[in-house]
Amino acid sequence: MERDQRSRQQKSRGGSFSRSAPPKRSLGSRMGLQKPGQVPQPPRGPSGQRPATPLQPGQRAAASRQRPQSQTGRTQRYSGQQLNPQKAGYTPGTPRRQRRVTQAELLRRRNQRRALGVLGVLAVLALGTIVSVNLLFKVTAFRVETFDRTTPADTGIYTEEEIITALGIEQNSNLFGFSTVEKTAQLQKMFPYLDDVQVDIQLPGTVVIKVTPAKEQFACMYSGGWIVLSDTLKILRSDLSQPEGLVLLSCSLPTDFTPVVGQFLMPQSYNSLLDGAVTATAESAQPTAPQVLEELLTYLQEYQLTDGLTALSVLDLSDVCFTYQDRIQVLLGNSTRLEYKIRLAASAILDAEKGLSATDSGTLDVSYQETDGEIKGYFAPDEPEPTPTPEPEENTDNDAAESEPAEE
């Protein structure tokens, strides 16, 4: 009985009628492409997903126990906290969820990276500039020239060696190690007979000195003597007696005036029609003495009257005048329409056919303005001095001859 039961059980387990079909093998496993020890995967369905395999009761319990671990692994995967004690930076504790990065924060980070990049480029450029300036640009040559860049330069009473030595710049020194403005002021103070001077640099290593010599043009009297001025009214020197061969300049100076060589003369303004000093303001619009003098010198040079100029007066701004060749005194009046007055005077003096002759002397008045605004010139020649009548000479011989017969 027992033996029959065992035989039926064996037949039901291993018999042909109860044997299940062998599992299907994939094409890779049939061709020998399956790795040894690899668990065969079940085939996928039409939608590309593997069919769910029914779990046994024991497998369901194991899966329920493993589910929290898989969730923990997922949390660990997306958390920034290291939970593996075998890795560097491991910090024990409960993992925290990663914070979401906003678009504004991403933009801020990108701007920060750009700013750091720009600062880095600027730092490299600054370092390169410092190195190049200190190591590459050295003073190798000096050149003295005029302002129109012609050489050799007209340096007046000075020499080029004196000017370069007074500059105080050594060769092989840094080309940018000095101030050109300070060097210009230094040369202007040391060389008063340079009417204009300017110090420049020219790469890669040349120091250029531009000069304009000063020429003695005017002589002006002050309380302590005479001062000699250039054509730009720069004080060149002082003297106790009147210098010869210079244009006599008459202007009003302060009572405590003290000449300083190298500075420019600034005359005071006085107008007798206004009964006092003149100040150039927006309300009055009255030109001052330096402005009138500068304008007058400009027009005299423009109309070629500078060469024959012998005297110039701006003592009274209502009675400006100048003298040409010590024979013609030109009265200009005030500074109104000054250019037209000088042009009219120049046409009368320089035009030998329609104007004055080379021997005329007198006063040319171009200060009178008619009611219609037209200005006309009037010339008053100097009256010749009367020739004295010679006294008759006494004839002593005739008187003696006439007296002898009378005695007989």
mmCIF file with all atom_site columns, N, CA and C in Angstrom, residues 69-100:
data_model
loop_
_atom_site.group_PDB
_atom_site.id
_atom_site.type_symbol
_atom_site.label_atom_id
_atom_site.label_alt_id
_atom_site.label_comp_id
_atom_site.label_asym_id
_atom_site.label_entity_id
_atom_site.label_seq_id
_atom_site.pdbx_PDB_ins_code
_atom_site.Cartn_x
_atom_site.Cartn_y
_atom_site.Cartn_z
_atom_site.occupancy
_atom_site.B_iso_or_equiv
_atom_site.pdbx_formal_charge
_atom_site.auth_seq_id
_atom_site.auth_comp_id
_atom_site.auth_asym_id
_atom_site.auth_atom_id
_atom_site.pdbx_PDB_model_num
ATOM 1  N N  . GLN A 1 69  ? 14.443 49.463 1.654  1.00 0.00 ? 69  GLN A N  1
ATOM 2  C CA . GLN A 1 69  ? 15.865 49.615 1.323  1.00 0.00 ? 69  GLN A CA 1
ATOM 3  C C  . GLN A 1 69  ? 16.047 50.215 -0.061 1.00 0.00 ? 69  GLN A C  1
ATOM 4  N N  . SER A 1 70  ? 15.186 49.833 -0.998 1.00 0.00 ? 70  SER A N  1
ATOM 5  C CA . SER A 1 70  ? 15.312 50.414 -2.341 1.00 0.00 ? 70  SER A CA 1
ATOM 6  C C  . SER A 1 70  ? 14.967 51.894 -2.326 1.00 0.00 ? 70  SER A C  1
ATOM 7  N N  . GLN A 1 71  ? 13.959 52.284 -1.552 1.00 0.00 ? 71  GLN A N  1
ATOM 8  C CA . GLN A 1 71  ? 13.654 53.699 -1.434 1.00 0.00 ? 71  GLN A CA 1
ATOM 9  C C  . GLN A 1 71  ? 14.810 54.467 -0.794 1.00 0.00 ? 71  GLN A C  1
ATOM 10 N N  . THR A 1 72  ? 15.434 53.842 0.201  1.00 0.00 ? 72  THR A N  1
ATOM 11 C CA . THR A 1 72  ? 16.604 54.489 0.823  1.00 0.00 ? 72  THR A CA 1
ATOM 12 C C  . THR A 1 72  ? 17.740 54.643 -0.168 1.00 0.00 ? 72  THR A C  1
ATOM 13 N N  . GLY A 1 73  ? 17.959 53.627 -1.002 1.00 0.00 ? 73  GLY A N  1
ATOM 14 C CA . GLY A 1 73  ? 19.007 53.715 -2.028 1.00 0.00 ? 73  GLY A CA 1
ATOM 15 C C  . GLY A 1 73  ? 18.720 54.818 -3.024 1.00 0.00 ? 73  GLY A C  1
ATOM 16 N N  . ARG A 1 74  ? 17.393 54.950 -3.387 1.00 0.00 ? 74  ARG A N  1
ATOM 17 C CA . ARG A 1 74  ? 17.053 56.032 -4.311 1.00 0.00 ? 74  ARG A CA 1
ATOM 18 C C  . ARG A 1 74  ? 17.318 57.393 -3.685 1.00 0.00 ? 74  ARG A C  1
ATOM 19 N N  . THR A 1 75  ? 17.003 57.514 -2.406 1.00 0.00 ? 75  THR A N  1
ATOM 20 C CA . THR A 1 75  ? 17.263 58.782 -1.711 1.00 0.00 ? 75  THR A CA 1
ATOM 21 C C  . THR A 1 75  ? 18.752 59.072 -1.640 1.00 0.00 ? 75  THR A C  1
ATOM 22 N N  . GLN A 1 76  ? 19.523 57.997 -1.382 1.00 0.00 ? 76  GLN A N  1
ATOM 23 C CA . GLN A 1 76  ? 20.964 58.186 -1.337 1.00 0.00 ? 76  GLN A CA 1
ATOM 24 C C  . GLN A 1 76  ? 21.529 58.577 -2.697 1.00 0.00 ? 76  GLN A C  1
ATOM 25 N N  . ARG A 1 77  ? 20.910 58.103 -3.735 1.00 0.00 ? 77  ARG A N  1
ATOM 26 C CA . ARG A 1 77  ? 21.432 58.392 -5.059 1.00 0.00 ? 77  ARG A CA 1
ATOM 27 C C  . ARG A 1 77  ? 21.296 59.868 -5.397 1.00 0.00 ? 77  ARG A C  1
ATOM 28 N N  . TYR A 1 78  ? 20.180 60.483 -4.988 1.00 0.00 ? 78  TYR A N  1
ATOM 29 C CA . TYR A 1 78  ? 19.916 61.875 -5.331 1.00 0.00 ? 78  TYR A CA 1
ATOM 30 C C  . TYR A 1 78  ? 20.275 62.845 -4.212 1.00 0.00 ? 78  TYR A C  1
ATOM 31 N N  . SER A 1 79  ? 20.823 62.357 -3.145 1.00 0.00 ? 79  SER A N  1
ATOM 32 C CA . SER A 1 79  ? 21.195 63.238 -2.050 1.00 0.00 ? 79  SER A CA 1
ATOM 33 C C  . SER A 1 79  ? 22.650 63.639 -2.198 1.00 0.00 ? 79  SER A C  1
ATOM 34 N N  . GLY A 1 80  ? 22.963 64.859 -1.752 1.00 0.00 ? 80  GLY A N  1
ATOM 35 C CA . GLY A 1 80  ? 24.337 65.332 -1.827 1.00 0.00 ? 80  GLY A CA 1
ATOM 36 C C  . GLY A 1 80  ? 25.193 64.842 -0.693 1.00 0.00 ? 80  GLY A C  1
ATOM 37 N N  . GLN A 1 81  ? 24.608 64.127 0.259  1.00 0.00 ? 81  GLN A N  1
ATOM 38 C CA . GLN A 1 81  ? 25.351 63.657 1.427  1.00 0.00 ? 81  GLN A CA 1
ATOM 39 C C  . GLN A 1 81  ? 25.939 62.286 1.149  1.00 0.00 ? 81  GLN A C  1
ATOM 40 N N  . GLN A 1 82  ? 27.204 62.128 1.470  1.00 0.00 ? 82  GLN A N  1
ATOM 41 C CA . GLN A 1 82  ? 27.879 60.857 1.281  1.00 0.00 ? 82  GLN A CA 1
ATOM 42 C C  . GLN A 1 82  ? 27.474 59.891 2.403  1.00 0.00 ? 82  GLN A C  1
ATOM 43 N N  . LEU A 1 83  ? 26.928 58.741 1.972  1.00 0.00 ? 83  LEU A N  1
ATOM 44 C CA . LEU A 1 83  ? 26.527 57.731 2.944  1.00 0.00 ? 83  LEU A CA 1
ATOM 45 C C  . LEU A 1 83  ? 27.398 56.494 2.884  1.00 0.00 ? 83  LEU A C  1
ATOM 46 N N  . ASN A 1 84  ? 28.346 56.500 1.977  1.00 0.00 ? 84  ASN A N  1
ATOM 47 C CA . ASN A 1 84  ? 29.237 55.354 1.883  1.00 0.00 ? 84  ASN A CA 1
ATOM 48 C C  . ASN A 1 84  ? 30.437 55.606 2.772  1.00 0.00 ? 84  ASN A C  1
ATOM 49 N N  . PRO A 1 85  ? 30.616 54.831 3.809  1.00 0.00 ? 85  PRO A N  1
ATOM 50 C CA . PRO A 1 85  ? 31.771 55.082 4.711  1.00 0.00 ? 85  PRO A CA 1
ATOM 51 C C  . PRO A 1 85  ? 33.102 54.796 4.057  1.00 0.00 ? 85  PRO A C  1
ATOM 52 N N  . GLN A 1 86  ? 33.114 54.137 2.868  1.00 0.00 ? 86  GLN A N  1
ATOM 53 C CA . GLN A 1 86  ? 34.369 53.837 2.203  1.00 0.00 ? 86  GLN A CA 1
ATOM 54 C C  . GLN A 1 86  ? 34.878 55.009 1.368  1.00 0.00 ? 86  GLN A C  1
ATOM 55 N N  . LYS A 1 87  ? 34.031 56.050 1.156  1.00 0.00 ? 87  LYS A N  1
ATOM 56 C CA . LYS A 1 87  ? 34.412 57.187 0.330  1.00 0.00 ? 87  LYS A CA 1
ATOM 57 C C  . LYS A 1 87  ? 34.825 58.372 1.205  1.00 0.00 ? 87  LYS A C  1
ATOM 58 N N  . ALA A 1 88  ? 35.631 59.241 0.570  1.00 0.00 ? 88  ALA A N  1
ATOM 59 C CA . ALA A 1 88  ? 36.067 60.436 1.285  1.00 0.00 ? 88  ALA A CA 1
ATOM 60 C C  . ALA A 1 88  ? 34.905 61.399 1.442  1.00 0.00 ? 88  ALA A C  1
ATOM 61 N N  . GLY A 1 89  ? 34.901 62.144 2.526  1.00 0.00 ? 89  GLY A N  1
ATOM 62 C CA . GLY A 1 89  ? 33.837 63.091 2.774  1.00 0.00 ? 89  GLY A CA 1
ATOM 63 C C  . GLY A 1 89  ? 32.596 62.477 3.359  1.00 0.00 ? 89  GLY A C  1
ATOM 64 N N  . TYR A 1 90  ? 32.726 61.299 3.920  1.00 0.00 ? 90  TYR A N  1
ATOM 65 C CA . TYR A 1 90  ? 31.565 60.619 4.507  1.00 0.00 ? 90  TYR A CA 1
ATOM 66 C C  . TYR A 1 90  ? 31.135 61.353 5.768  1.00 0.00 ? 90  TYR A C  1
ATOM 67 N N  . THR A 1 91  ? 29.865 61.704 5.817  1.00 0.00 ? 91  THR A N  1
ATOM 68 C CA . THR A 1 91  ? 29.285 62.367 6.990  1.00 0.00 ? 91  THR A CA 1
ATOM 69 C C  . THR A 1 91  ? 28.081 61.571 7.428  1.00 0.00 ? 91  THR A C  1
ATOM 70 N N  . PRO A 1 92  ? 28.115 61.020 8.593  1.00 0.00 ? 92  PRO A N  1
ATOM 71 C CA . PRO A 1 92  ? 26.972 60.222 9.055  1.00 0.00 ? 92  PRO A CA 1
ATOM 72 C C  . PRO A 1 92  ? 25.797 61.122 9.379  1.00 0.00 ? 92  PRO A C  1
ATOM 73 N N  . GLY A 1 93  ? 24.675 60.606 9.296  1.00 0.00 ? 93  GLY A N  1
ATOM 74 C CA . GLY A 1 93  ? 23.461 61.351 9.616  1.00 0.00 ? 93  GLY A CA 1
ATOM 75 C C  . GLY A 1 93  ? 22.352 61.039 8.638  1.00 0.00 ? 93  GLY A C  1
ATOM 76 N N  . THR A 1 94  ? 21.242 61.663 8.863  1.00 0.00 ? 94  THR A N  1
ATOM 77 C CA . THR A 1 94  ? 20.081 61.433 8.009  1.00 0.00 ? 94  THR A CA 1
ATOM 78 C C  . THR A 1 94  ? 20.256 62.214 6.716  1.00 0.00 ? 94  THR A C  1
ATOM 79 N N  . PRO A 1 95  ? 20.156 61.597 5.551  1.00 0.00 ? 95  PRO A N  1
ATOM 80 C CA . PRO A 1 95  ? 20.322 62.317 4.285  1.00 0.00 ? 95  PRO A CA 1
ATOM 81 C C  . PRO A 1 95  ? 19.210 63.338 4.105  1.00 0.00 ? 95  PRO A C  1
ATOM 82 N N  . ARG A 1 96  ? 19.588 64.515 3.506  1.00 0.00 ? 96  ARG A N  1
ATOM 83 C CA . ARG A 1 96  ? 18.620 65.566 3.258  1.00 0.00 ? 96  ARG A CA 1
ATOM 84 C C  . ARG A 1 96  ? 18.337 65.652 1.764  1.00 0.00 ? 96  ARG A C  1
ATOM 85 N N  . ARG A 1 97  ? 17.183 66.112 1.468  1.00 0.00 ? 97  ARG A N  1
ATOM 86 C CA . ARG A 1 97  ? 16.780 66.219 0.078  1.00 0.00 ? 97  ARG A CA 1
ATOM 87 C C  . ARG A 1 97  ? 17.453 67.432 -0.561 1.00 0.00 ? 97  ARG A C  1
ATOM 88 N N  . GLN A 1 98  ? 17.928 67.307 -1.808 1.00 0.00 ? 98  GLN A N  1
ATOM 89 C CA . GLN A 1 98  ? 18.651 68.374 -2.495 1.00 0.00 ? 98  GLN A CA 1
ATOM 90 C C  . GLN A 1 98  ? 17.697 69.517 -2.836 1.00 0.00 ? 98  GLN A C  1
ATOM 91 N N  . ARG A 1 99  ? 18.182 70.778 -2.608 1.00 0.00 ? 99  ARG A N  1
ATOM 92 C CA . ARG A 1 99  ? 17.374 71.954 -2.883 1.00 0.00 ? 99  ARG A CA 1
ATOM 93 C C  . ARG A 1 99  ? 17.329 72.227 -4.377 1.00 0.00 ? 99  ARG A C  1
ATOM 94 N N  . ARG A 1 100 ? 16.206 72.668 -4.843 1.00 0.00 ? 100 ARG A N  1
ATOM 95 C CA . ARG A 1 100 ? 16.036 72.953 -6.262 1.00 0.00 ? 100 ARG A CA 1
ATOM 96 C C  . ARG A 1 100 ? 16.662 74.305 -6.602 1.00 0.00 ? 100 ARG A C  1
#
